[in-house]
XYZ file of C-alpha atoms in Angstrom:
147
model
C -2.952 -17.414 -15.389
C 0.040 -17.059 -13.347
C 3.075 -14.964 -13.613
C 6.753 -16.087 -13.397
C 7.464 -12.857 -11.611
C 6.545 -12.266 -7.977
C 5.574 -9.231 -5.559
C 8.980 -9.669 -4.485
C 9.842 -8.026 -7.849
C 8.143 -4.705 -7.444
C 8.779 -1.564 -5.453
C 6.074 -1.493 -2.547
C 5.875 2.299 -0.932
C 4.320 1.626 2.153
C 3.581 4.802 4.680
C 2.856 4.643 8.358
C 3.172 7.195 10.992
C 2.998 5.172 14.139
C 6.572 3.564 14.673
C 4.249 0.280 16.143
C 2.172 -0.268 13.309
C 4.974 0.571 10.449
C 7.150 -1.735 12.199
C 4.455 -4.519 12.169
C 3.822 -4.060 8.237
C 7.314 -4.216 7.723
C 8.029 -7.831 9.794
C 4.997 -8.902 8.340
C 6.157 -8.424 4.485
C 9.795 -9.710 5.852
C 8.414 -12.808 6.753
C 6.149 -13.535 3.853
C 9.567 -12.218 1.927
C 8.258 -9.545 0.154
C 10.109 -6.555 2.296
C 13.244 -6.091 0.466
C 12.144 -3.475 -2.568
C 10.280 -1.683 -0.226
C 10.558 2.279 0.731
C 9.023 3.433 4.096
C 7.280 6.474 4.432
C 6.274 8.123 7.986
C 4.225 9.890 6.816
C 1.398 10.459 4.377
C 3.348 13.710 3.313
C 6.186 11.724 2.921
C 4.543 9.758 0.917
C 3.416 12.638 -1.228
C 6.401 14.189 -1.455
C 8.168 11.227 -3.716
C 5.062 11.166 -6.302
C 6.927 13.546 -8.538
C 10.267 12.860 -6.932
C 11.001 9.223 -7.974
C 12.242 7.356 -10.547
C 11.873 3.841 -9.162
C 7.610 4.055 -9.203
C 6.186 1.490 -6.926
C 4.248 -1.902 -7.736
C 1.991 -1.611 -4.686
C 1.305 1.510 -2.116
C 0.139 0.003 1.365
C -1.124 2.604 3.605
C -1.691 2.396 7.463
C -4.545 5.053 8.628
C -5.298 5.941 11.513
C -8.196 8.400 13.008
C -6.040 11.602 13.096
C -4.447 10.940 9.425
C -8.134 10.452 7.664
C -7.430 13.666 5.519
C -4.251 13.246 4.781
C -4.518 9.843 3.505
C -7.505 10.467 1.559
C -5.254 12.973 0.002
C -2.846 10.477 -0.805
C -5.660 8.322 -2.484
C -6.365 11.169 -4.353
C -2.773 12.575 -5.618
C -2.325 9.219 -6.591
C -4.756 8.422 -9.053
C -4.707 12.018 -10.623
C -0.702 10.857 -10.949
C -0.283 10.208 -14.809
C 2.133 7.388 -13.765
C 0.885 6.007 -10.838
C -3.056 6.114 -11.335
C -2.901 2.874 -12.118
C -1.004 1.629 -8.920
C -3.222 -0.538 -6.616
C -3.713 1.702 -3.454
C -4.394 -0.890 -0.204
C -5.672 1.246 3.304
C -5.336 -0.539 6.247
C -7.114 1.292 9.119
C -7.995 0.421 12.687
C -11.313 -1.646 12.875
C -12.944 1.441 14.861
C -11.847 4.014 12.766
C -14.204 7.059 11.911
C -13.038 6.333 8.726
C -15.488 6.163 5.621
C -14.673 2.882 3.795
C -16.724 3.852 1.032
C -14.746 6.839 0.707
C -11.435 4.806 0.166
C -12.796 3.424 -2.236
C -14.449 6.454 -3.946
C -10.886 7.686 -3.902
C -9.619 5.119 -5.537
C -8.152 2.317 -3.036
C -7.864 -0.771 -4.216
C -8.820 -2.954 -1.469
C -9.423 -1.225 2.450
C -8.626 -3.660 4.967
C -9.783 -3.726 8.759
C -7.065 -3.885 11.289
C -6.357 -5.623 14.320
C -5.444 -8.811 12.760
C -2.354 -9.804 14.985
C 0.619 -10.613 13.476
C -0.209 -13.740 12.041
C -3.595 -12.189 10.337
C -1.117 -9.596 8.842
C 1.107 -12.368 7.382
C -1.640 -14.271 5.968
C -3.037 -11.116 4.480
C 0.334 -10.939 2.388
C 0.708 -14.088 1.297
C -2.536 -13.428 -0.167
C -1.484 -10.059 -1.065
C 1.271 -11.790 -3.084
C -1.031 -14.262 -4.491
C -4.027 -11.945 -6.183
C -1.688 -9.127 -7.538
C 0.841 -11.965 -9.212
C -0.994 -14.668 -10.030
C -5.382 -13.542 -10.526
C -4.202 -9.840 -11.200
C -0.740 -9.189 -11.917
C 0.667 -5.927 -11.624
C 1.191 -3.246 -14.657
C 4.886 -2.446 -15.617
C 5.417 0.890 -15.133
C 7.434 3.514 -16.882
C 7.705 7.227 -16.881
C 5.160 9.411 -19.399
């Protein structure tokens, strides 16, 4: 059941538009090692602007909500899976623990997993490592390429 390759392999697109919580995502993949194929985003229009755009598609798209973004990142969720490409990219939302938010929405949308922020730092890290873990090893990631 495992893979010889490893997150580290893929593209991850991640988008964030607060500077605090992007830079967070991105020492927290560094550290579990899984930051150097990655493309930042800060935006959720950013985001959307390299769905038709790119070449290199990405193995994982981690998004950071928060309260004021809800539309736009549903959006995302959306664009994404109608994507004839990318539908089949896992989509993870990480949003504030308070956030107005509708989880079940995410998921309606099509996110893959939604998960509940604060964790510190070390929560974060763990949550990659584990990240790392379930898409290589329990459910390893399609190869993508171009329709």
């Amino acid at each position: 059941m495992s893979s010889s390759k490893s997150l580290s392999d893929k593209v991850i697109w991640l988008a964030a538009s607060h500077d605090k919580e992007r830079r967070q995502l991105v020492d927290a993949l560094s550290y579990s090692g899984l930051a150097h194929r990655m493309r930042t985003y800060d935006s959720a229009e950013g985001l959307l602007g390299q769905l038709d755009a790119s070449n290199a598609y990405p193995g994982l798209i981690l998004l950071a909500l928060s309260d004021g973004e809800v539309p736009g990142t549903l959006d995302i969720l959306t664009r994404v899976k109608q994507h004839p490409v990318l539908r089949v990219v896992p989509v993870i939302v990480f949003k504030p623990a308070d956030s107005a938010c509708d989880t079940l929405e995410c998921y309606r949308r099509g996110a893959a997993s939604v998960i509940r922020q604060p964790l510190g730092f070390q929560g974060l890290v763990e949550v990659m490592r584990i990240m790392e873990n379930y898409w290589v090893s329990v459910s390893p990631l399609p190869e993508l390429r171009s329709s």
